[in-house]
Amino acid sequence: MSHPFYVFGSYGFAAFMILAIIAWVWIDGRLRRRELATLEASGIRRRSQRAPESETK
């Protein structure tokens, strides 16, 4: 095994892993946004969101 093969192989593997993590985070973010939209459409709000004035005590 030659030295350049090892170096380029290592860089290639690292680049592949970085792209895989970026894709994973992007896809997961889209899925979470879709899940939040579904929950908000069903009436479930985030804790940080203020309730409308008609629902307060």
JSON list of N, CA, C and O in Angstrom, two decimals:
[
{"chain": "A", "resi": 1, "resn": "MET", "atom": "N", "xyz": [0.85, -1.17, 0.00]},
{"chain": "A", "resi": 1, "resn": "MET", "atom": "CA", "xyz": [0.00, 0.00, 0.00]},
{"chain": "A", "resi": 1, "resn": "MET", "atom": "C", "xyz": [0.90, 1.23, 0.00]},
{"chain": "A", "resi": 1, "resn": "MET", "atom": "O", "xyz": [1.81, 1.35, 0.80]},
{"chain": "A", "resi": 2, "resn": "SER", "atom": "N", "xyz": [0.61, 2.16, -0.87]},
{"chain": "A", "resi": 2, "resn": "SER", "atom": "CA", "xyz": [1.44, 3.35, -0.98]},
{"chain": "A", "resi": 2, "resn": "SER", "atom": "C", "xyz": [0.92, 4.46, -0.06]},
{"chain": "A", "resi": 2, "resn": "SER", "atom": "O", "xyz": [-0.24, 4.48, 0.33]},
{"chain": "A", "resi": 3, "resn": "HIS", "atom": "N", "xyz": [1.79, 5.36, 0.24]},
{"chain": "A", "resi": 3, "resn": "HIS", "atom": "CA", "xyz": [1.46, 6.47, 1.12]},
{"chain": "A", "resi": 3, "resn": "HIS", "atom": "C", "xyz": [0.34, 7.36, 0.54]},
{"chain": "A", "resi": 3, "resn": "HIS", "atom": "O", "xyz": [-0.61, 7.68, 1.27]},
{"chain": "A", "resi": 4, "resn": "PRO", "atom": "N", "xyz": [0.38, 7.77, -0.72]},
{"chain": "A", "resi": 4, "resn": "PRO", "atom": "CA", "xyz": [-0.70, 8.61, -1.27]},
{"chain": "A", "resi": 4, "resn": "PRO", "atom": "C", "xyz": [-2.07, 7.92, -1.23]},
{"chain": "A", "resi": 4, "resn": "PRO", "atom": "O", "xyz": [-3.08, 8.57, -0.99]},
{"chain": "A", "resi": 5, "resn": "PHE", "atom": "N", "xyz": [-2.09, 6.61, -1.44]},
{"chain": "A", "resi": 5, "resn": "PHE", "atom": "CA", "xyz": [-3.36, 5.89, -1.38]},
{"chain": "A", "resi": 5, "resn": "PHE", "atom": "C", "xyz": [-3.97, 6.02, 0.01]},
{"chain": "A", "resi": 5, "resn": "PHE", "atom": "O", "xyz": [-5.17, 6.26, 0.16]},
{"chain": "A", "resi": 6, "resn": "TYR", "atom": "N", "xyz": [-3.17, 5.88, 1.03]},
{"chain": "A", "resi": 6, "resn": "TYR", "atom": "CA", "xyz": [-3.64, 5.99, 2.41]},
{"chain": "A", "resi": 6, "resn": "TYR", "atom": "C", "xyz": [-4.14, 7.41, 2.70]},
{"chain": "A", "resi": 6, "resn": "TYR", "atom": "O", "xyz": [-5.21, 7.59, 3.28]},
{"chain": "A", "resi": 7, "resn": "VAL", "atom": "N", "xyz": [-3.39, 8.41, 2.28]},
{"chain": "A", "resi": 7, "resn": "VAL", "atom": "CA", "xyz": [-3.77, 9.80, 2.55]},
{"chain": "A", "resi": 7, "resn": "VAL", "atom": "C", "xyz": [-5.05, 10.16, 1.82]},
{"chain": "A", "resi": 7, "resn": "VAL", "atom": "O", "xyz": [-5.99, 10.70, 2.41]},
{"chain": "A", "resi": 8, "resn": "PHE", "atom": "N", "xyz": [-5.10, 9.87, 0.51]},
{"chain": "A", "resi": 8, "resn": "PHE", "atom": "CA", "xyz": [-6.31, 10.21, -0.25]},
{"chain": "A", "resi": 8, "resn": "PHE", "atom": "C", "xyz": [-7.51, 9.39, 0.21]},
{"chain": "A", "resi": 8, "resn": "PHE", "atom": "O", "xyz": [-8.64, 9.88, 0.23]},
{"chain": "A", "resi": 9, "resn": "GLY", "atom": "N", "xyz": [-7.28, 8.17, 0.58]},
{"chain": "A", "resi": 9, "resn": "GLY", "atom": "CA", "xyz": [-8.36, 7.34, 1.12]},
{"chain": "A", "resi": 9, "resn": "GLY", "atom": "C", "xyz": [-8.91, 7.91, 2.42]},
{"chain": "A", "resi": 9, "resn": "GLY", "atom": "O", "xyz": [-10.12, 7.95, 2.64]},
{"chain": "A", "resi": 10, "resn": "SER", "atom": "N", "xyz": [-8.02, 8.39, 3.29]},
{"chain": "A", "resi": 10, "resn": "SER", "atom": "CA", "xyz": [-8.44, 8.99, 4.56]},
{"chain": "A", "resi": 10, "resn": "SER", "atom": "C", "xyz": [-9.23, 10.27, 4.33]},
{"chain": "A", "resi": 10, "resn": "SER", "atom": "O", "xyz": [-10.27, 10.49, 4.95]},
{"chain": "A", "resi": 11, "resn": "TYR", "atom": "N", "xyz": [-8.72, 11.12, 3.42]},
{"chain": "A", "resi": 11, "resn": "TYR", "atom": "CA", "xyz": [-9.45, 12.35, 3.10]},
{"chain": "A", "resi": 11, "resn": "TYR", "atom": "C", "xyz": [-10.80, 12.04, 2.45]},
{"chain": "A", "resi": 11, "resn": "TYR", "atom": "O", "xyz": [-11.81, 12.69, 2.74]},
{"chain": "A", "resi": 12, "resn": "GLY", "atom": "N", "xyz": [-10.84, 11.06, 1.60]},
{"chain": "A", "resi": 12, "resn": "GLY", "atom": "CA", "xyz": [-12.10, 10.68, 0.96]},
{"chain": "A", "resi": 12, "resn": "GLY", "atom": "C", "xyz": [-13.12, 10.17, 1.97]},
{"chain": "A", "resi": 12, "resn": "GLY", "atom": "O", "xyz": [-14.30, 10.53, 1.92]},
{"chain": "A", "resi": 13, "resn": "PHE", "atom": "N", "xyz": [-12.65, 9.35, 2.90]},
{"chain": "A", "resi": 13, "resn": "PHE", "atom": "CA", "xyz": [-13.55, 8.82, 3.93]},
{"chain": "A", "resi": 13, "resn": "PHE", "atom": "C", "xyz": [-14.06, 9.95, 4.83]},
{"chain": "A", "resi": 13, "resn": "PHE", "atom": "O", "xyz": [-15.25, 9.99, 5.16]},
{"chain": "A", "resi": 14, "resn": "ALA", "atom": "N", "xyz": [-13.17, 10.86, 5.21]},
{"chain": "A", "resi": 14, "resn": "ALA", "atom": "CA", "xyz": [-13.58, 11.99, 6.05]},
{"chain": "A", "resi": 14, "resn": "ALA", "atom": "C", "xyz": [-14.59, 12.88, 5.32]},
{"chain": "A", "resi": 14, "resn": "ALA", "atom": "O", "xyz": [-15.59, 13.30, 5.91]},
{"chain": "A", "resi": 15, "resn": "ALA", "atom": "N", "xyz": [-14.36, 13.14, 4.05]},
{"chain": "A", "resi": 15, "resn": "ALA", "atom": "CA", "xyz": [-15.30, 13.95, 3.27]},
{"chain": "A", "resi": 15, "resn": "ALA", "atom": "C", "xyz": [-16.65, 13.26, 3.16]},
{"chain": "A", "resi": 15, "resn": "ALA", "atom": "O", "xyz": [-17.70, 13.90, 3.29]},
{"chain": "A", "resi": 16, "resn": "PHE", "atom": "N", "xyz": [-16.63, 11.95, 2.94]},
{"chain": "A", "resi": 16, "resn": "PHE", "atom": "CA", "xyz": [-17.88, 11.19, 2.86]},
{"chain": "A", "resi": 16, "resn": "PHE", "atom": "C", "xyz": [-18.65, 11.27, 4.18]},
{"chain": "A", "resi": 16, "resn": "PHE", "atom": "O", "xyz": [-19.86, 11.47, 4.19]},
{"chain": "A", "resi": 17, "resn": "MET", "atom": "N", "xyz": [-17.95, 11.12, 5.30]},
{"chain": "A", "resi": 17, "resn": "MET", "atom": "CA", "xyz": [-18.61, 11.17, 6.60]},
{"chain": "A", "resi": 17, "resn": "MET", "atom": "C", "xyz": [-19.18, 12.56, 6.88]},
{"chain": "A", "resi": 17, "resn": "MET", "atom": "O", "xyz": [-20.29, 12.68, 7.41]},
{"chain": "A", "resi": 18, "resn": "ILE", "atom": "N", "xyz": [-18.46, 13.61, 6.52]},
{"chain": "A", "resi": 18, "resn": "ILE", "atom": "CA", "xyz": [-18.97, 14.97, 6.73]},
{"chain": "A", "resi": 18, "resn": "ILE", "atom": "C", "xyz": [-20.21, 15.21, 5.89]},
{"chain": "A", "resi": 18, "resn": "ILE", "atom": "O", "xyz": [-21.21, 15.75, 6.37]},
{"chain": "A", "resi": 19, "resn": "LEU", "atom": "N", "xyz": [-20.20, 14.77, 4.64]},
{"chain": "A", "resi": 19, "resn": "LEU", "atom": "CA", "xyz": [-21.39, 14.93, 3.78]},
{"chain": "A", "resi": 19, "resn": "LEU", "atom": "C", "xyz": [-22.56, 14.10, 4.30]},
{"chain": "A", "resi": 19, "resn": "LEU", "atom": "O", "xyz": [-23.71, 14.54, 4.23]},
{"chain": "A", "resi": 20, "resn": "ALA", "atom": "N", "xyz": [-22.27, 12.91, 4.81]},
{"chain": "A", "resi": 20, "resn": "ALA", "atom": "CA", "xyz": [-23.34, 12.07, 5.37]},
{"chain": "A", "resi": 20, "resn": "ALA", "atom": "C", "xyz": [-23.97, 12.73, 6.59]},
{"chain": "A", "resi": 20, "resn": "ALA", "atom": "O", "xyz": [-25.20, 12.72, 6.75]},
{"chain": "A", "resi": 21, "resn": "ILE", "atom": "N", "xyz": [-23.17, 13.33, 7.45]},
{"chain": "A", "resi": 21, "resn": "ILE", "atom": "CA", "xyz": [-23.71, 14.01, 8.63]},
{"chain": "A", "resi": 21, "resn": "ILE", "atom": "C", "xyz": [-24.51, 15.23, 8.23]},
{"chain": "A", "resi": 21, "resn": "ILE", "atom": "O", "xyz": [-25.59, 15.49, 8.79]},
{"chain": "A", "resi": 22, "resn": "ILE", "atom": "N", "xyz": [-24.04, 16.00, 7.26]},
{"chain": "A", "resi": 22, "resn": "ILE", "atom": "CA", "xyz": [-24.78, 17.16, 6.78]},
{"chain": "A", "resi": 22, "resn": "ILE", "atom": "C", "xyz": [-26.14, 16.72, 6.21]},
{"chain": "A", "resi": 22, "resn": "ILE", "atom": "O", "xyz": [-27.18, 17.33, 6.50]},
{"chain": "A", "resi": 23, "resn": "ALA", "atom": "N", "xyz": [-26.14, 15.67, 5.41]},
{"chain": "A", "resi": 23, "resn": "ALA", "atom": "CA", "xyz": [-27.40, 15.17, 4.83]},
{"chain": "A", "resi": 23, "resn": "ALA", "atom": "C", "xyz": [-28.34, 14.69, 5.93]},
{"chain": "A", "resi": 23, "resn": "ALA", "atom": "O", "xyz": [-29.55, 14.95, 5.88]},
{"chain": "A", "resi": 24, "resn": "TRP", "atom": "N", "xyz": [-27.80, 13.98, 6.91]},
{"chain": "A", "resi": 24, "resn": "TRP", "atom": "CA", "xyz": [-28.62, 13.46, 8.01]},
{"chain": "A", "resi": 24, "resn": "TRP", "atom": "C", "xyz": [-29.27, 14.61, 8.78]},
{"chain": "A", "resi": 24, "resn": "TRP", "atom": "O", "xyz": [-30.47, 14.57, 9.08]},
{"chain": "A", "resi": 25, "resn": "VAL", "atom": "N", "xyz": [-28.51, 15.66, 9.11]},
{"chain": "A", "resi": 25, "resn": "VAL", "atom": "CA", "xyz": [-29.05, 16.79, 9.86]},
{"chain": "A", "resi": 25, "resn": "VAL", "atom": "C", "xyz": [-30.09, 17.52, 9.02]},
{"chain": "A", "resi": 25, "resn": "VAL", "atom": "O", "xyz": [-31.15, 17.92, 9.54]},
{"chain": "A", "resi": 26, "resn": "TRP", "atom": "N", "xyz": [-29.84, 17.70, 7.73]},
{"chain": "A", "resi": 26, "resn": "TRP", "atom": "CA", "xyz": [-30.80, 18.39, 6.85]},
{"chain": "A", "resi": 26, "resn": "TRP", "atom": "C", "xyz": [-32.11, 17.62, 6.75]},
{"chain": "A", "resi": 26, "resn": "TRP", "atom": "O", "xyz": [-33.19, 18.19, 6.89]},
{"chain": "A", "resi": 27, "resn": "ILE", "atom": "N", "xyz": [-32.02, 16.30, 6.53]},
{"chain": "A", "resi": 27, "resn": "ILE", "atom": "CA", "xyz": [-33.23, 15.48, 6.43]},
{"chain": "A", "resi": 27, "resn": "ILE", "atom": "C", "xyz": [-33.98, 15.46, 7.74]},
{"chain": "A", "resi": 27, "resn": "ILE", "atom": "O", "xyz": [-35.21, 15.58, 7.79]},
{"chain": "A", "resi": 28, "resn": "ASP", "atom": "N", "xyz": [-33.26, 15.31, 8.86]},
{"chain": "A", "resi": 28, "resn": "ASP", "atom": "CA", "xyz": [-33.91, 15.29, 10.16]},
{"chain": "A", "resi": 28, "resn": "ASP", "atom": "C", "xyz": [-34.58, 16.62, 10.47]},
{"chain": "A", "resi": 28, "resn": "ASP", "atom": "O", "xyz": [-35.68, 16.65, 11.03]},
{"chain": "A", "resi": 29, "resn": "GLY", "atom": "N", "xyz": [-33.97, 17.72, 10.08]},
{"chain": "A", "resi": 29, "resn": "GLY", "atom": "CA", "xyz": [-34.58, 19.03, 10.29]},
{"chain": "A", "resi": 29, "resn": "GLY", "atom": "C", "xyz": [-35.88, 19.18, 9.52]},
{"chain": "A", "resi": 29, "resn": "GLY", "atom": "O", "xyz": [-36.86, 19.71, 10.04]},
{"chain": "A", "resi": 30, "resn": "ARG", "atom": "N", "xyz": [-35.89, 18.69, 8.29]},
{"chain": "A", "resi": 30, "resn": "ARG", "atom": "CA", "xyz": [-37.13, 18.75, 7.50]},
{"chain": "A", "resi": 30, "resn": "ARG", "atom": "C", "xyz": [-38.22, 17.90, 8.14]},
{"chain": "A", "resi": 30, "resn": "ARG", "atom": "O", "xyz": [-39.38, 18.30, 8.20]},
{"chain": "A", "resi": 31, "resn": "LEU", "atom": "N", "xyz": [-37.85, 16.72, 8.64]},
{"chain": "A", "resi": 31, "resn": "LEU", "atom": "CA", "xyz": [-38.84, 15.85, 9.28]},
{"chain": "A", "resi": 31, "resn": "LEU", "atom": "C", "xyz": [-39.38, 16.47, 10.56]},
{"chain": "A", "resi": 31, "resn": "LEU", "atom": "O", "xyz": [-40.58, 16.39, 10.84]},
{"chain": "A", "resi": 32, "resn": "ARG", "atom": "N", "xyz": [-38.51, 17.11, 11.36]},
{"chain": "A", "resi": 32, "resn": "ARG", "atom": "CA", "xyz": [-38.97, 17.75, 12.60]},
{"chain": "A", "resi": 32, "resn": "ARG", "atom": "C", "xyz": [-39.88, 18.94, 12.28]},
{"chain": "A", "resi": 32, "resn": "ARG", "atom": "O", "xyz": [-40.87, 19.15, 12.98]},
{"chain": "A", "resi": 33, "resn": "ARG", "atom": "N", "xyz": [-39.55, 19.74, 11.24]},
{"chain": "A", "resi": 33, "resn": "ARG", "atom": "CA", "xyz": [-40.43, 20.85, 10.87]},
{"chain": "A", "resi": 33, "resn": "ARG", "atom": "C", "xyz": [-41.79, 20.35, 10.43]},
{"chain": "A", "resi": 33, "resn": "ARG", "atom": "O", "xyz": [-42.82, 20.94, 10.76]},
{"chain": "A", "resi": 34, "resn": "ARG", "atom": "N", "xyz": [-41.80, 19.26, 9.67]},
{"chain": "A", "resi": 34, "resn": "ARG", "atom": "CA", "xyz": [-43.07, 18.68, 9.24]},
{"chain": "A", "resi": 34, "resn": "ARG", "atom": "C", "xyz": [-43.87, 18.18, 10.44]},
{"chain": "A", "resi": 34, "resn": "ARG", "atom": "O", "xyz": [-45.08, 18.36, 10.51]},
{"chain": "A", "resi": 35, "resn": "GLU", "atom": "N", "xyz": [-43.18, 17.56, 11.39]},
{"chain": "A", "resi": 35, "resn": "GLU", "atom": "CA", "xyz": [-43.85, 17.06, 12.60]},
{"chain": "A", "resi": 35, "resn": "GLU", "atom": "C", "xyz": [-44.41, 18.21, 13.43]},
{"chain": "A", "resi": 35, "resn": "GLU", "atom": "O", "xyz": [-45.54, 18.13, 13.93]},
{"chain": "A", "resi": 36, "resn": "LEU", "atom": "N", "xyz": [-43.64, 19.30, 13.56]},
{"chain": "A", "resi": 36, "resn": "LEU", "atom": "CA", "xyz": [-44.14, 20.46, 14.29]},
{"chain": "A", "resi": 36, "resn": "LEU", "atom": "C", "xyz": [-45.35, 21.08, 13.60]},
{"chain": "A", "resi": 36, "resn": "LEU", "atom": "O", "xyz": [-46.31, 21.49, 14.27]},
{"chain": "A", "resi": 37, "resn": "ALA", "atom": "N", "xyz": [-45.32, 21.16, 12.29]},
{"chain": "A", "resi": 37, "resn": "ALA", "atom": "CA", "xyz": [-46.47, 21.72, 11.56]},
{"chain": "A", "resi": 37, "resn": "ALA", "atom": "C", "xyz": [-47.71, 20.86, 11.78]},
{"chain": "A", "resi": 37, "resn": "ALA", "atom": "O", "xyz": [-48.81, 21.40, 11.96]},
{"chain": "A", "resi": 38, "resn": "THR", "atom": "N", "xyz": [-47.55, 19.55, 11.80]},
{"chain": "A", "resi": 38, "resn": "THR", "atom": "CA", "xyz": [-48.68, 18.66, 12.04]},
{"chain": "A", "resi": 38, "resn": "THR", "atom": "C", "xyz": [-49.24, 18.86, 13.45]},
{"chain": "A", "resi": 38, "resn": "THR", "atom": "O", "xyz": [-50.46, 18.93, 13.64]},
{"chain": "A", "resi": 39, "resn": "LEU", "atom": "N", "xyz": [-48.35, 18.96, 14.43]},
{"chain": "A", "resi": 39, "resn": "LEU", "atom": "CA", "xyz": [-48.80, 19.18, 15.81]},
{"chain": "A", "resi": 39, "resn": "LEU", "atom": "C", "xyz": [-49.48, 20.52, 15.97]},
{"chain": "A", "resi": 39, "resn": "LEU", "atom": "O", "xyz": [-50.53, 20.63, 16.63]},
{"chain": "A", "resi": 40, "resn": "GLU", "atom": "N", "xyz": [-48.92, 21.57, 15.38]},
{"chain": "A", "resi": 40, "resn": "GLU", "atom": "CA", "xyz": [-49.53, 22.89, 15.48]},
{"chain": "A", "resi": 40, "resn": "GLU", "atom": "C", "xyz": [-50.87, 22.94, 14.76]},
{"chain": "A", "resi": 40, "resn": "GLU", "atom": "O", "xyz": [-51.79, 23.61, 15.21]},
{"chain": "A", "resi": 41, "resn": "ALA", "atom": "N", "xyz": [-51.00, 22.21, 13.66]},
{"chain": "A", "resi": 41, "resn": "ALA", "atom": "CA", "xyz": [-52.28, 22.18, 12.94]},
{"chain": "A", "resi": 41, "resn": "ALA", "atom": "C", "xyz": [-53.35, 21.46, 13.76]},
{"chain": "A", "resi": 41, "resn": "ALA", "atom": "O", "xyz": [-54.53, 21.76, 13.64]},
{"chain": "A", "resi": 42, "resn": "SER", "atom": "N", "xyz": [-52.93, 20.53, 14.62]},
{"chain": "A", "resi": 42, "resn": "SER", "atom": "CA", "xyz": [-53.90, 19.81, 15.44]},
{"chain": "A", "resi": 42, "resn": "SER", "atom": "C", "xyz": [-54.24, 20.57, 16.72]},
{"chain": "A", "resi": 42, "resn": "SER", "atom": "O", "xyz": [-55.03, 20.10, 17.53]},
{"chain": "A", "resi": 43, "resn": "GLY", "atom": "N", "xyz": [-53.62, 21.73, 16.93]},
{"chain": "A", "resi": 43, "resn": "GLY", "atom": "CA", "xyz": [-53.96, 22.56, 18.07]},
{"chain": "A", "resi": 43, "resn": "GLY", "atom": "C", "xyz": [-52.94, 22.53, 19.19]},
{"chain": "A", "resi": 43, "resn": "GLY", "atom": "O", "xyz": [-53.08, 23.22, 20.19]},
{"chain": "A", "resi": 44, "resn": "ILE", "atom": "N", "xyz": [-51.93, 21.72, 19.07]},
{"chain": "A", "resi": 44, "resn": "ILE", "atom": "CA", "xyz": [-50.89, 21.66, 20.10]},
{"chain": "A", "resi": 44, "resn": "ILE", "atom": "C", "xyz": [-49.88, 22.77, 19.82]},
{"chain": "A", "resi": 44, "resn": "ILE", "atom": "O", "xyz": [-49.35, 22.87, 18.73]},
{"chain": "A", "resi": 45, "resn": "ARG", "atom": "N", "xyz": [-49.66, 23.63, 20.84]},
{"chain": "A", "resi": 45, "resn": "ARG", "atom": "CA", "xyz": [-48.73, 24.74, 20.68]},
{"chain": "A", "resi": 45, "resn": "ARG", "atom": "C", "xyz": [-47.45, 24.48, 21.43]},
{"chain": "A", "resi": 45, "resn": "ARG", "atom": "O", "xyz": [-47.38, 23.66, 22.33]},
{"chain": "A", "resi": 46, "resn": "ARG", "atom": "N", "xyz": [-46.43, 25.24, 21.08]},
{"chain": "A", "resi": 46, "resn": "ARG", "atom": "CA", "xyz": [-45.17, 25.19, 21.80]},
{"chain": "A", "resi": 46, "resn": "ARG", "atom": "C", "xyz": [-45.32, 25.89, 23.14]},
{"chain": "A", "resi": 46, "resn": "ARG", "atom": "O", "xyz": [-46.13, 26.80, 23.29]},
{"chain": "A", "resi": 47, "resn": "ARG", "atom": "N", "xyz": [-44.56, 25.47, 24.13]},
{"chain": "A", "resi": 47, "resn": "ARG", "atom": "CA", "xyz": [-44.64, 26.10, 25.44]},
{"chain": "A", "resi": 47, "resn": "ARG", "atom": "C", "xyz": [-44.24, 27.57, 25.38]},
{"chain": "A", "resi": 47, "resn": "ARG", "atom": "O", "xyz": [-44.76, 28.39, 26.14]},
{"chain": "A", "resi": 48, "resn": "SER", "atom": "N", "xyz": [-43.32, 27.91, 24.51]},
{"chain": "A", "resi": 48, "resn": "SER", "atom": "CA", "xyz": [-42.85, 29.29, 24.42]},
{"chain": "A", "resi": 48, "resn": "SER", "atom": "C", "xyz": [-43.84, 30.20, 23.69]},
{"chain": "A", "resi": 48, "resn": "SER", "atom": "O", "xyz": [-43.71, 31.41, 23.77]},
{"chain": "A", "resi": 49, "resn": "GLN", "atom": "N", "xyz": [-44.81, 29.61, 23.01]},
{"chain": "A", "resi": 49, "resn": "GLN", "atom": "CA", "xyz": [-45.80, 30.42, 22.28]},
{"chain": "A", "resi": 49, "resn": "GLN", "atom": "C", "xyz": [-46.87, 30.91, 23.25]},
{"chain": "A", "resi": 49, "resn": "GLN", "atom": "O", "xyz": [-47.40, 30.15, 24.04]},
{"chain": "A", "resi": 50, "resn": "ARG", "atom": "N", "xyz": [-47.18, 32.19, 23.18]},
{"chain": "A", "resi": 50, "resn": "ARG", "atom": "CA", "xyz": [-48.20, 32.75, 24.07]},
{"chain": "A", "resi": 50, "resn": "ARG", "atom": "C", "xyz": [-49.58, 32.28, 23.62]},
{"chain": "A", "resi": 50, "resn": "ARG", "atom": "O", "xyz": [-49.86, 32.18, 22.44]},
{"chain": "A", "resi": 51, "resn": "ALA", "atom": "N", "xyz": [-50.43, 32.03, 24.58]},
{"chain": "A", "resi": 51, "resn": "ALA", "atom": "CA", "xyz": [-51.81, 31.63, 24.28]},
{"chain": "A", "resi": 51, "resn": "ALA", "atom": "C", "xyz": [-52.58, 32.86, 23.84]},
{"chain": "A", "resi": 51, "resn": "ALA", "atom": "O", "xyz": [-52.31, 33.98, 24.28]},
{"chain": "A", "resi": 52, "resn": "PRO", "atom": "N", "xyz": [-53.57, 32.67, 22.96]},
{"chain": "A", "resi": 52, "resn": "PRO", "atom": "CA", "xyz": [-54.42, 33.81, 22.58]},
{"chain": "A", "resi": 52, "resn": "PRO", "atom": "C", "xyz": [-55.13, 34.38, 23.80]},
{"chain": "A", "resi": 52, "resn": "PRO", "atom": "O", "xyz": [-55.34, 33.70, 24.80]},
{"chain": "A", "resi": 53, "resn": "GLU", "atom": "N", "xyz": [-55.49, 35.65, 23.73]},
{"chain": "A", "resi": 53, "resn": "GLU", "atom": "CA", "xyz": [-56.10, 36.33, 24.87]},
{"chain": "A", "resi": 53, "resn": "GLU", "atom": "C", "xyz": [-57.38, 35.64, 25.34]},
{"chain": "A", "resi": 53, "resn": "GLU", "atom": "O", "xyz": [-57.72, 35.68, 26.50]},
{"chain": "A", "resi": 54, "resn": "SER", "atom": "N", "xyz": [-58.13, 35.01, 24.44]},
{"chain": "A", "resi": 54, "resn": "SER", "atom": "CA", "xyz": [-59.38, 34.37, 24.82]},
{"chain": "A", "resi": 54, "resn": "SER", "atom": "C", "xyz": [-59.17, 33.13, 25.68]},
{"chain": "A", "resi": 54, "resn": "SER", "atom": "O", "xyz": [-60.06, 32.71, 26.39]},
{"chain": "A", "resi": 55, "resn": "GLU", "atom": "N", "xyz": [-57.95, 32.56, 25.67]},
{"chain": "A", "resi": 55, "resn": "GLU", "atom": "CA", "xyz": [-57.68, 31.36, 26.45]},
{"chain": "A", "resi": 55, "resn": "GLU", "atom": "C", "xyz": [-57.01, 31.65, 27.79]},
{"chain": "A", "resi": 55, "resn": "GLU", "atom": "O", "xyz": [-56.81, 30.75, 28.59]},
{"chain": "A", "resi": 56, "resn": "THR", "atom": "N", "xyz": [-56.66, 32.90, 28.06]},
{"chain": "A", "resi": 56, "resn": "THR", "atom": "CA", "xyz": [-56.01, 33.22, 29.32]},
{"chain": "A", "resi": 56, "resn": "THR", "atom": "C", "xyz": [-57.05, 33.38, 30.42]},
{"chain": "A", "resi": 56, "resn": "THR", "atom": "O", "xyz": [-58.21, 33.62, 30.17]},
{"chain": "A", "resi": 57, "resn": "LYS", "atom": "N", "xyz": [-56.60, 33.27, 31.68]},
{"chain": "A", "resi": 57, "resn": "LYS", "atom": "CA", "xyz": [-57.52, 33.34, 32.82]},
{"chain": "A", "resi": 57, "resn": "LYS", "atom": "C", "xyz": [-57.98, 34.74, 33.09]},
{"chain": "A", "resi": 57, "resn": "LYS", "atom": "O", "xyz": [-57.45, 35.71, 32.96]}
]
